[in-house]
mmCIF file of C-alpha atoms in Angstrom:
data_model
loop_
_atom_site.group_PDB
_atom_site.id
_atom_site.type_symbol
_atom_site.label_atom_id
_atom_site.label_comp_id
_atom_site.label_asym_id
_atom_site.label_seq_id
_atom_site.Cartn_x
_atom_site.Cartn_y
_atom_site.Cartn_z
ATOM 1 C CA ALA M 1 108.397 89.936 83.708
ATOM 2 C CA VAL M 2 107.126 90.776 87.120
ATOM 3 C CA ALA M 3 105.010 93.553 87.305
ATOM 4 C CA LEU M 4 105.574 95.655 90.535
ATOM 5 C CA LYS M 5 102.778 97.252 92.409
ATOM 6 C CA PRO M 6 102.288 101.205 91.916
ATOM 7 C CA PHE M 7 103.451 103.052 95.206
ATOM 8 C CA TYR M 8 99.885 103.957 96.116
ATOM 9 C CA LEU M 9 99.060 100.288 96.148
ATOM 10 C CA GLN M 10 101.831 99.528 98.361
ATOM 11 C CA GLY M 11 101.744 99.564 102.181
ATOM 12 C CA ASP M 12 104.754 99.359 104.696
ATOM 13 C CA GLN M 13 104.569 99.039 108.584
ATOM 14 C CA ARG M 14 107.737 101.011 109.020
ATOM 15 C CA TYR M 15 105.823 104.083 107.876
ATOM 16 C CA ASP M 16 103.700 103.857 110.908
ATOM 17 C CA SER M 17 106.543 103.485 113.545
ATOM 18 C CA PRO M 18 106.605 105.965 116.372
ATOM 19 C CA ARG M 19 109.880 106.949 115.165
ATOM 20 C CA THR M 20 108.563 107.821 111.823
ATOM 21 C CA MET M 21 105.359 109.462 113.124
ATOM 22 C CA GLU M 22 107.692 111.678 115.240
ATOM 23 C CA ARG M 23 109.664 112.744 112.020
ATOM 24 C CA ARG M 24 106.153 113.578 110.245
ATOM 25 C CA ILE M 25 105.077 115.829 113.205
ATOM 26 C CA LYS M 26 108.589 117.309 112.960
ATOM 27 C CA LEU M 27 108.378 117.887 109.258
ATOM 28 C CA LEU M 28 104.805 119.646 109.982
ATOM 29 C CA GLN M 29 105.957 122.022 112.573
ATOM 30 C CA SER M 30 109.057 123.228 110.406
ATOM 31 C CA GLY M 31 107.263 125.358 108.097
ATOM 32 C CA ARG M 32 108.248 123.249 105.068
ATOM 33 C CA ILE M 33 104.836 122.170 104.447
ATOM 34 C CA THR M 34 103.484 125.408 105.012
ATOM 35 C CA ARG M 35 105.660 126.908 102.337
ATOM 36 C CA ALA M 36 104.627 124.217 100.078
ATOM 37 C CA ALA M 37 100.987 124.842 100.525
ATOM 38 C CA ARG M 38 101.562 128.454 99.939
ATOM 39 C CA GLN M 39 103.124 127.683 96.715
ATOM 40 C CA PHE M 40 100.328 125.670 95.507
ATOM 41 C CA TRP M 41 97.706 128.292 96.777
ATOM 42 C CA ASP M 42 99.676 130.811 94.615
ATOM 43 C CA THR M 43 100.041 128.740 91.588
ATOM 44 C CA LEU M 44 96.281 128.485 91.599
ATOM 45 C CA GLY M 45 96.143 132.248 91.677
ATOM 46 C CA LEU M 46 94.373 132.262 94.863
ATOM 47 C CA SER M 47 94.268 134.844 97.463
ATOM 48 C CA ASP M 48 94.465 134.330 101.171
ATOM 49 C CA ASP M 49 90.495 134.710 101.391
ATOM 50 C CA ASP M 50 89.773 132.175 98.657
ATOM 51 C CA HIS M 51 88.358 128.779 98.776
ATOM 52 C CA VAL M 52 88.951 125.587 96.717
ATOM 53 C CA CYS M 53 85.696 123.914 95.592
ATOM 54 C CA GLU M 54 85.866 120.312 95.210
ATOM 55 C CA ASP M 55 85.651 120.474 91.705
ATOM 56 C CA LYS M 56 88.752 122.671 91.339
ATOM 57 C CA TYR M 57 90.352 120.304 93.941
ATOM 58 C CA MET M 58 89.684 117.257 91.874
ATOM 59 C CA GLN M 59 91.001 118.791 88.739
ATOM 60 C CA VAL M 60 94.472 119.518 90.505
ATOM 61 C CA HIS M 61 94.582 116.156 92.271
ATOM 62 C CA ARG M 62 94.073 114.647 88.929
ATOM 63 C CA LEU M 63 96.901 116.445 87.285
ATOM 64 C CA VAL M 64 99.206 115.584 90.012
ATOM 65 C CA SER M 65 98.311 111.889 90.366
ATOM 66 C CA ARG M 66 98.892 111.798 86.604
ATOM 67 C CA ALA M 67 102.224 113.171 87.179
ATOM 68 C CA LEU M 68 103.178 111.091 90.073
ATOM 69 C CA ALA M 69 101.256 107.824 89.315
ATOM 70 C CA PRO M 70 100.867 107.536 85.516
ATOM 71 C CA TYR M 71 99.395 103.795 85.809
ATOM 72 C CA MET M 72 96.621 104.597 88.492
ATOM 73 C CA SER M 73 93.421 103.757 86.873
ATOM 74 C CA GLU M 74 90.463 106.068 87.007
ATOM 75 C CA ALA M 75 88.814 103.861 89.406
ATOM 76 C CA GLU M 76 91.778 103.718 91.938
ATOM 77 C CA TRP M 77 92.217 107.656 91.347
ATOM 78 C CA ALA M 78 88.326 108.255 92.124
ATOM 79 C CA VAL M 79 88.447 106.434 95.347
ATOM 80 C CA CYS M 80 91.900 108.075 96.603
ATOM 81 C CA SER M 81 90.737 111.444 95.502
ATOM 82 C CA LYS M 82 87.659 111.451 97.372
ATOM 83 C CA GLU M 83 89.548 110.133 100.480
ATOM 84 C CA ASP M 84 91.884 112.976 100.052
ATOM 85 C CA TRP M 85 89.375 115.425 99.719
ATOM 86 C CA ILE M 86 87.512 114.429 102.873
ATOM 87 C CA SER M 87 90.773 114.157 104.661
ATOM 88 C CA ASP M 88 91.986 117.544 103.710
ATOM 89 C CA LEU M 89 88.493 119.135 104.988
ATOM 90 C CA ARG M 90 89.707 118.167 108.291
ATOM 91 C CA GLY M 91 85.754 117.929 109.445
ATOM 92 C CA ARG M 92 84.783 121.357 107.643
ATOM 93 C CA GLU M 93 81.701 121.482 105.500
ATOM 94 C CA PRO M 94 82.374 120.392 101.919
ATOM 95 C CA ARG M 95 80.395 123.256 100.536
ATOM 96 C CA THR M 96 82.776 125.498 101.900
ATOM 97 C CA GLY M 97 85.733 124.080 100.111
ATOM 98 C CA LEU M 98 89.301 124.342 101.627
ATOM 99 C CA SER M 99 90.955 127.496 102.635
ATOM 100 C CA LEU M 100 94.519 128.465 103.207
#
């Protein structure tokens, strides 16, 4: 049997095309992402003024990763989660955490 690569190890140039990038920008502007982020924030029981520290972020990231990519190794997850944390900080200080 041929082993398929998990989605998180696959890459496809068409996802970086100008048309696809434009669609991503429109999605971000649509409010759907904002509503999803709000639901996530509410699920964690956080108020508008709260922050998510790196430890809590990693706990949630691991749970979501296990659900979406059950075959992802701990080493792969460690790399991906750290990259996501840094990206989600968007240049903010890590010690301040993420805010809504």
